[in-house]
Coordinates of N, CA and C in Angstrom, one line a residue:
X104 N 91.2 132.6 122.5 CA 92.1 131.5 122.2 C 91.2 130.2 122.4
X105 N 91.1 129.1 121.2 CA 90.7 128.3 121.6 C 91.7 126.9 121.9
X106 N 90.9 126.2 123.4 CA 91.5 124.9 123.9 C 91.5 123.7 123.3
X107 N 90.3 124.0 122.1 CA 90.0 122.9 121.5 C 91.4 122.2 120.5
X108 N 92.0 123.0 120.0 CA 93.2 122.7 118.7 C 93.9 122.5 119.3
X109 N 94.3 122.4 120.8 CA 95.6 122.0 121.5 C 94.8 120.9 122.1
X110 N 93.7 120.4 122.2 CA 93.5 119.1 123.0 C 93.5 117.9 122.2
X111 N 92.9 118.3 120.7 CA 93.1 117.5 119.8 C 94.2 117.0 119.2
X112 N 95.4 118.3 119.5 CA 96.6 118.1 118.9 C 97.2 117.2 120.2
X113 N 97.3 117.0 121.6 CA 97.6 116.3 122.1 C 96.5 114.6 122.2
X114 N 95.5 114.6 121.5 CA 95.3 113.6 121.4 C 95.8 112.7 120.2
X115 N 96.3 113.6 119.2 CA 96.4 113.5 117.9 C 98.1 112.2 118.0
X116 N 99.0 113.8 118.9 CA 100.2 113.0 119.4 C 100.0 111.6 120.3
X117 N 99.3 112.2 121.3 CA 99.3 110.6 122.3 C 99.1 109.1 121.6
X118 N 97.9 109.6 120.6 CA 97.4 108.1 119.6 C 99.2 107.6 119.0
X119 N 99.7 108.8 118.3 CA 100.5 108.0 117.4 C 101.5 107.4 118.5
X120 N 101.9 108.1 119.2 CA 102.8 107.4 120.4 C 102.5 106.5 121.0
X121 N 101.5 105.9 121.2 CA 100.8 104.7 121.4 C 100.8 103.8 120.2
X122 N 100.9 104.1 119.3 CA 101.2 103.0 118.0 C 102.7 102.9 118.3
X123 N 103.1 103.6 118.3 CA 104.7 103.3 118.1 C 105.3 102.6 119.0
X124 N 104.8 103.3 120.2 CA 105.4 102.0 121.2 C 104.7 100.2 121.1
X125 N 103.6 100.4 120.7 CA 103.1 99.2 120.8 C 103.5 98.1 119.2
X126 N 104.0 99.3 118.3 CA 104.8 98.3 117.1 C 106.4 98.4 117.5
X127 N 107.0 99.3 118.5 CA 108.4 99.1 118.6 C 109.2 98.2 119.8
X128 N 108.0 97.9 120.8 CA 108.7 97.4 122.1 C 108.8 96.1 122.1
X129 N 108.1 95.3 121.0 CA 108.7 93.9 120.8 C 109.9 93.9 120.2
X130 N 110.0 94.4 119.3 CA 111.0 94.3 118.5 C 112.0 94.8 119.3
X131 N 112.1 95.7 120.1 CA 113.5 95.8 120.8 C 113.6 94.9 122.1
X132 N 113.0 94.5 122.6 CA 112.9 93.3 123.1 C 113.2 91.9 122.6
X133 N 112.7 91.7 121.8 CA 113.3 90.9 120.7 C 114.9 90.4 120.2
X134 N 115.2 92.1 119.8 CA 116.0 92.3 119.9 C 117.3 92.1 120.9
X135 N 116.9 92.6 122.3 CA 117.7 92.3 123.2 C 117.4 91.0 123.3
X136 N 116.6 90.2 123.5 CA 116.7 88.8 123.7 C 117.9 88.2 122.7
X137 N 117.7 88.6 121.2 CA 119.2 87.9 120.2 C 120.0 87.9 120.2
X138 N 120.1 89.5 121.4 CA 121.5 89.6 121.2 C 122.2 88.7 122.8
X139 N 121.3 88.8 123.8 CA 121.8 87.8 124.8 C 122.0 86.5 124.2
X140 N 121.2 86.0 123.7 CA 121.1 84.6 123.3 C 121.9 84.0 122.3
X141 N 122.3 85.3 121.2 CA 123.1 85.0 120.3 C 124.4 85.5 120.6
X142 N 124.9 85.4 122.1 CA 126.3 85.8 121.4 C 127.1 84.9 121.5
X143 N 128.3 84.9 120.6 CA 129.1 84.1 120.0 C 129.1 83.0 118.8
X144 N 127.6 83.6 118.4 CA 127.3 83.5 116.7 C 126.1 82.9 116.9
X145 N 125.0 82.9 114.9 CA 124.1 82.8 114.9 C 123.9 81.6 114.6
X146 N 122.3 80.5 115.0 CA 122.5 79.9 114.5 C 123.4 78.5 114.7
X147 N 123.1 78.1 116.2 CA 123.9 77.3 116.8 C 122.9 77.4 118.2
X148 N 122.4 76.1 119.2 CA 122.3 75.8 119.9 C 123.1 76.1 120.7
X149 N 122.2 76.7 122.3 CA 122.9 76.7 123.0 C 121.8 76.5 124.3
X150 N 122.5 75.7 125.2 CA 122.0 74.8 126.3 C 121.9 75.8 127.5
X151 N 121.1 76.2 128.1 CA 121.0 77.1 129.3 C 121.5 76.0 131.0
X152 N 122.0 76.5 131.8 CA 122.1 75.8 132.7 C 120.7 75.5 133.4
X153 N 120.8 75.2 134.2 CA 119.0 74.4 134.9 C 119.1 76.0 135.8
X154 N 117.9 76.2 135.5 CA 117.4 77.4 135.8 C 117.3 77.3 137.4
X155 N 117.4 78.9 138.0 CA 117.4 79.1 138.9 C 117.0 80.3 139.3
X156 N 116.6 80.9 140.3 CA 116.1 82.4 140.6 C 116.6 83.2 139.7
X157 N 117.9 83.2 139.7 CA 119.2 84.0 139.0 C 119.1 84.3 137.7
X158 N 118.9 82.8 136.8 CA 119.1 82.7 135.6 C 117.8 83.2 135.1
X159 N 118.0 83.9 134.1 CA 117.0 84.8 133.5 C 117.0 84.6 132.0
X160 N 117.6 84.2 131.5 CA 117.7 84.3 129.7 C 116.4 84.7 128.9
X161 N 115.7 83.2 129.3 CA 114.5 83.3 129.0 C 113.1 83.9 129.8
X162 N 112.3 84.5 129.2 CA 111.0 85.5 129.8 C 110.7 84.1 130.6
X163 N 110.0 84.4 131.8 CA 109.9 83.5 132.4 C 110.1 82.0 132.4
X164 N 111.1 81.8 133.2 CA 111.5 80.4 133.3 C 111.1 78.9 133.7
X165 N 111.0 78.0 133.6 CA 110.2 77.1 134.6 C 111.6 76.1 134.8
X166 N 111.8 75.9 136.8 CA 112.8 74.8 136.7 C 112.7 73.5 136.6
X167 N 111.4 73.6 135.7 CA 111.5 71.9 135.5 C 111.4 71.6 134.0
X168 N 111.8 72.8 133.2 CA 112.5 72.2 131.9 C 113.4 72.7 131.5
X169 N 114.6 72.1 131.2 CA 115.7 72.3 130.2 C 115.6 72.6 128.7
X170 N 116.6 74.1 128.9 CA 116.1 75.0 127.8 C 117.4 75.1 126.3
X171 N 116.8 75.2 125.3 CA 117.9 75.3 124.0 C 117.5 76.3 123.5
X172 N 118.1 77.2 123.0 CA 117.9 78.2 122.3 C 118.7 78.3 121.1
X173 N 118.1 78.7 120.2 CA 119.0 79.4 118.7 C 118.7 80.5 118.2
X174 N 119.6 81.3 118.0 CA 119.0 82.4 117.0 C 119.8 82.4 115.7
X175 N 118.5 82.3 115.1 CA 118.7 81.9 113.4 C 119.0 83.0 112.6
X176 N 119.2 82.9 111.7 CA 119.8 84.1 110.5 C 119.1 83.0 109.3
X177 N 118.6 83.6 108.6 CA 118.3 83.3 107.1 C 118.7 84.1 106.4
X178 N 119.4 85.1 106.5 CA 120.1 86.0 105.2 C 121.1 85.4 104.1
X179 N 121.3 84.0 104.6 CA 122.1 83.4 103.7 C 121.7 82.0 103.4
X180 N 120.0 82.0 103.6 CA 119.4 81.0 102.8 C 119.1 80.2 104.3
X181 N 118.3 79.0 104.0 CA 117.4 78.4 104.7 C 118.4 77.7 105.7
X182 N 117.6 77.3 107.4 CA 118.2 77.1 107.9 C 117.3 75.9 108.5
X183 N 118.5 74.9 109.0 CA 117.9 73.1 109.0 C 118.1 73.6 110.7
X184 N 116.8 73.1 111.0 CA 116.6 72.9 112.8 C 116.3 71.4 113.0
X185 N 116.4 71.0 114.1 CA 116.4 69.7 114.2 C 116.2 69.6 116.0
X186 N 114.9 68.9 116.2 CA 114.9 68.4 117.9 C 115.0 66.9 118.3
X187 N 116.2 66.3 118.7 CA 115.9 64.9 118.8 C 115.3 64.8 119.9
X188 N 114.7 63.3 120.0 CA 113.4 63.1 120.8 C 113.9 62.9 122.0
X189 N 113.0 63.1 122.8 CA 113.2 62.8 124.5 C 111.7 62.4 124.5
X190 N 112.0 61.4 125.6 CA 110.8 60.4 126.6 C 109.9 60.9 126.6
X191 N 109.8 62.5 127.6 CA 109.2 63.0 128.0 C 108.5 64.0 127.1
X192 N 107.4 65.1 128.5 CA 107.2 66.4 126.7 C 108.3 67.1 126.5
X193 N 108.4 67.7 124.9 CA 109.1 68.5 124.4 C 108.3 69.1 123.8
X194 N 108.9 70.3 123.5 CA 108.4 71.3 122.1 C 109.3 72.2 121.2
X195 N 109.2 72.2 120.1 CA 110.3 73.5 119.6 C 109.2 74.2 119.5
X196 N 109.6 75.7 119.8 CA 108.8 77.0 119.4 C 110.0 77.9 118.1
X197 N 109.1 78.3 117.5 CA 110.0 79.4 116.8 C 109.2 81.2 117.1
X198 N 110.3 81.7 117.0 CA 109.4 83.3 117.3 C 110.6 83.9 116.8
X199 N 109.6 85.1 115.6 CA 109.7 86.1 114.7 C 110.5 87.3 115.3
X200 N 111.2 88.2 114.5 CA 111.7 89.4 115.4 C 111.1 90.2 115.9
X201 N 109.6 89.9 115.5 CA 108.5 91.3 116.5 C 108.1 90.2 117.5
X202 N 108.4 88.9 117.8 CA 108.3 88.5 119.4 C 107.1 87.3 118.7
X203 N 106.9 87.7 117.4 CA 105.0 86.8 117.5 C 105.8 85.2 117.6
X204 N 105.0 84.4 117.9 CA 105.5 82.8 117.9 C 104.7 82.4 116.6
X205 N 105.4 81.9 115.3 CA 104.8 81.7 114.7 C 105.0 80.3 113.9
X206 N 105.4 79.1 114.7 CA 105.5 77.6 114.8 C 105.6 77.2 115.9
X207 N 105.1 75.4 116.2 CA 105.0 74.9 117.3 C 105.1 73.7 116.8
X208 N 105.8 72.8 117.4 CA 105.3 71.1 117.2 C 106.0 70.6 118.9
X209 N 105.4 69.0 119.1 CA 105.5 68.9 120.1 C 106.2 67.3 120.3
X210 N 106.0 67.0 121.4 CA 106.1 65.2 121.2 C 104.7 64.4 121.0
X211 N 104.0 65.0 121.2 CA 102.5 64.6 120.4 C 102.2 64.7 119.0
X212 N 102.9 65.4 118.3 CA 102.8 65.7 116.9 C 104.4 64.7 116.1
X213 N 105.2 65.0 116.8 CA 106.5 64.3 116.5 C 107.2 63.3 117.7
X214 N 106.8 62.1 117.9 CA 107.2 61.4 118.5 C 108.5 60.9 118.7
X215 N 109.1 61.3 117.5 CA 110.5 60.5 116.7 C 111.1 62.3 116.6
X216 N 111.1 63.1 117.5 CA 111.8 64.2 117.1 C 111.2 65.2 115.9
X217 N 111.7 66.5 115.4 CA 111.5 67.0 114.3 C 112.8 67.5 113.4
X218 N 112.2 67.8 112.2 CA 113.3 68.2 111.4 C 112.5 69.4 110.6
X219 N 113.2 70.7 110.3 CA 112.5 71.4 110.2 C 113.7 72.4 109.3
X220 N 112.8 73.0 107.8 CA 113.9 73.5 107.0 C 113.2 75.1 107.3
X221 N 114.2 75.9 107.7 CA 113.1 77.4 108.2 C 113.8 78.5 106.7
X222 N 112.8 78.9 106.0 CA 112.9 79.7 104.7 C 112.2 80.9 104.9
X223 N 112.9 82.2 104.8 CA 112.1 82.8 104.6 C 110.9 83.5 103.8
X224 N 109.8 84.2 104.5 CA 108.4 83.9 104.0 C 108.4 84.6 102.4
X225 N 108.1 83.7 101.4 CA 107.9 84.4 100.1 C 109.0 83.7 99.2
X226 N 110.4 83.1 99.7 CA 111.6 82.5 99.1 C 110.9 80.4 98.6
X227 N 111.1 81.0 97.6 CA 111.3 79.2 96.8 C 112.0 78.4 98.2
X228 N 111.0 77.3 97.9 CA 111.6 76.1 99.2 C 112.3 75.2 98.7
X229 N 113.1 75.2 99.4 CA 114.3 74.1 98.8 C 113.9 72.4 98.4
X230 N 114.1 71.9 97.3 CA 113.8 70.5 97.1 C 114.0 69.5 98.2
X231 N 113.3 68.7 98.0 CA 113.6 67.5 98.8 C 113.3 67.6 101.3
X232 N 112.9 69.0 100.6 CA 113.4 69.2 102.4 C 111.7 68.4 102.8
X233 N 111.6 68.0 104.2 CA 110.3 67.3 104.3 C 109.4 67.9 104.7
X234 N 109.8 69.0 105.7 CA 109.4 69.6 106.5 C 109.5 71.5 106.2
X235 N 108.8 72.1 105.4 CA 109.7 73.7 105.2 C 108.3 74.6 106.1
X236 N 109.1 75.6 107.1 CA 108.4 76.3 107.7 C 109.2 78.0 107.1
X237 N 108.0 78.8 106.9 CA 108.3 80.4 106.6 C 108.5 81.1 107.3
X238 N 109.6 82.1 107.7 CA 109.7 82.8 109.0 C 108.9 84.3 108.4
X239 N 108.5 84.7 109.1 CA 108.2 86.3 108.7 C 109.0 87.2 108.7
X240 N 110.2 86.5 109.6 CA 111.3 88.0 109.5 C 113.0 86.9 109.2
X241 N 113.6 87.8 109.1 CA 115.1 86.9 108.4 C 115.8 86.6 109.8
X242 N 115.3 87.4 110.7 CA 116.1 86.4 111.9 C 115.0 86.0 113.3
X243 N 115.4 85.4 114.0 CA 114.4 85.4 115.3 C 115.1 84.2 116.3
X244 N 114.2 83.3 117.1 CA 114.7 82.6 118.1 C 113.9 80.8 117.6
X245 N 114.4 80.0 117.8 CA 113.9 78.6 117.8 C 114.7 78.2 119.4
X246 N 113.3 77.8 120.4 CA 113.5 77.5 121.7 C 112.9 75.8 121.9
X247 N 113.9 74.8 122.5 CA 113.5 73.7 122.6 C 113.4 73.7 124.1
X248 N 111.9 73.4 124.5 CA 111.7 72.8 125.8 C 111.4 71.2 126.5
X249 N 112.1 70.9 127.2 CA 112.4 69.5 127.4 C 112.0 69.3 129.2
X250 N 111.0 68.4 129.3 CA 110.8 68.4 130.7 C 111.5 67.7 131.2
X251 N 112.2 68.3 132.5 CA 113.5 67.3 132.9 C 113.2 68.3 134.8
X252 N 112.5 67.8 135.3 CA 112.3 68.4 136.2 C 113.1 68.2 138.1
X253 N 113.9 67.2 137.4 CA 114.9 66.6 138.5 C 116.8 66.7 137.7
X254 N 117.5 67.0 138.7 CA 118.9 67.4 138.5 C 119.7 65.9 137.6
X255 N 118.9 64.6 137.6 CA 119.4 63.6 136.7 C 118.6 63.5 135.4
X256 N 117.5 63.8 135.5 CA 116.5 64.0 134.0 C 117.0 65.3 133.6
X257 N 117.6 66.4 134.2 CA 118.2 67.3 133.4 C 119.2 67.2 132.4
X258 N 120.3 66.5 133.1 CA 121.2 65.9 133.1 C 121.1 65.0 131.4
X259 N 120.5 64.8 131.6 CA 120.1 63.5 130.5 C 119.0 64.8 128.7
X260 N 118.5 65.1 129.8 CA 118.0 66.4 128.6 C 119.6 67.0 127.9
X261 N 120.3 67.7 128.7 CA 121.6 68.3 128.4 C 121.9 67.4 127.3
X262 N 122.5 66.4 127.5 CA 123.0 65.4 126.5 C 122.6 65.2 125.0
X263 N 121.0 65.0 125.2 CA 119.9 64.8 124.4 C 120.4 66.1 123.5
X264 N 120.2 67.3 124.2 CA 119.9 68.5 123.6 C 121.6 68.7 122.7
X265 N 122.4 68.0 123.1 CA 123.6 68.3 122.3 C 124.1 67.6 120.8
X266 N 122.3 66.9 120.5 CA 122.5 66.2 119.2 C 121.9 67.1 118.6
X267 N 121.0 68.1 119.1 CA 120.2 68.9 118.3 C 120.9 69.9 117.1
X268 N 120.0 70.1 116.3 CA 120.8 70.4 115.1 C 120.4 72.0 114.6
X269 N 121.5 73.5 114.5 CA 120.6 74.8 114.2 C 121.5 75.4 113.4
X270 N 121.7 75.1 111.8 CA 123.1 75.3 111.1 C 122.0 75.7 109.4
X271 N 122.8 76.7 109.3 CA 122.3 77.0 107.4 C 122.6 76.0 106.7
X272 N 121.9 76.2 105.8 CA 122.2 74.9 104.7 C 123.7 75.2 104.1
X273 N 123.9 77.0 104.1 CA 125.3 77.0 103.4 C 126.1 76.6 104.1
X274 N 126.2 76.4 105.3 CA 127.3 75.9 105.7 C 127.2 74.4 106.0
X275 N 126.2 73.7 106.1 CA 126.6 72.3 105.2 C 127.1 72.1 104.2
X276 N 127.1 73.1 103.1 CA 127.4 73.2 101.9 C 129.1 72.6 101.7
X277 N 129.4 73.8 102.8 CA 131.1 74.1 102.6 C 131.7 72.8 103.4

């Protein structure tokens, strides 16, 4: 009997199992993150309380920024994000359904806030929009971070973050 055709065969399996976990554990992670963050619909901001030991939503938290989250849906055409400005730093991040981050702007890049038409990657961009970013996948997360590192600058973030804008175009439409 040879050991050889069984060591190979177990190296054969371990490799692919090792691909698979390493192409499947973002995405269900991902996944779980949409589904915490999205519930009660897609595609709509939503303001985390000021973080604390407890609060976990987001992969590690810092309590000295006030956090927004959206999870987007493009299955029914492009979706208008919007960060209005604050004093301090901010940033929108966007991240793909395999977890990759694949946009960034900041208050160094947008002083006056951003506006941001998100299409998915390969679809005709809509006229007139000023700003069009591609997503790689049809749904994911857009996270606004706002430094607000005191219980009254949070306060004041909260507010801010309630002009923020994470709505499809079709339903501007209607």
């Amino acid at each position: 009997m040879s050991w050889g055709k069984y060591i190979l065969g177990a190296l054969v399996i371990a490799v692919l199992i090792h691909f698979a976990v390493i192409i499947a554990v973002p995405r269900v992670l991902m996944n779980v993150a949409m589904e915490r963050i999205g519930t009660g619909g897609e595609n709509v901001w939503r303001t985390t309380g000021r973080v604390t030991a407890e609060s976990r939503q987001i992969v590690r938290p810092s309590p000295d920024f006030a956090y927004s989250a959206c999870v987007f849906d493009l299955s029914e055409g492009p979706v208008i994000i919007t960060a209005t400005p604050w004093d301090d730093y901010w940033s929108l991040s966007l991240y793909g359904a395999n977890s990759d981050n694949f946009f960034v702007i900041d208050d160094r890049e947008a002083h006056y806030g951003a506006e941001i038409t998100l299409v998915r990657k390969g679809v005709a961009h809509p006229e007139g929009a000023s700003m069009v970013v591609e997503s790689p996948s049809t749904r994911g997360i857009a996270l606004i971070r706002r430094l607000a590192p005191t219980p009254n600058t949070y306060e004041a973030a909260a507010r801010v973050a309630s002009e923020d804008v994470c709505t499809s175009v079709a339903q501007l439409s209607n």
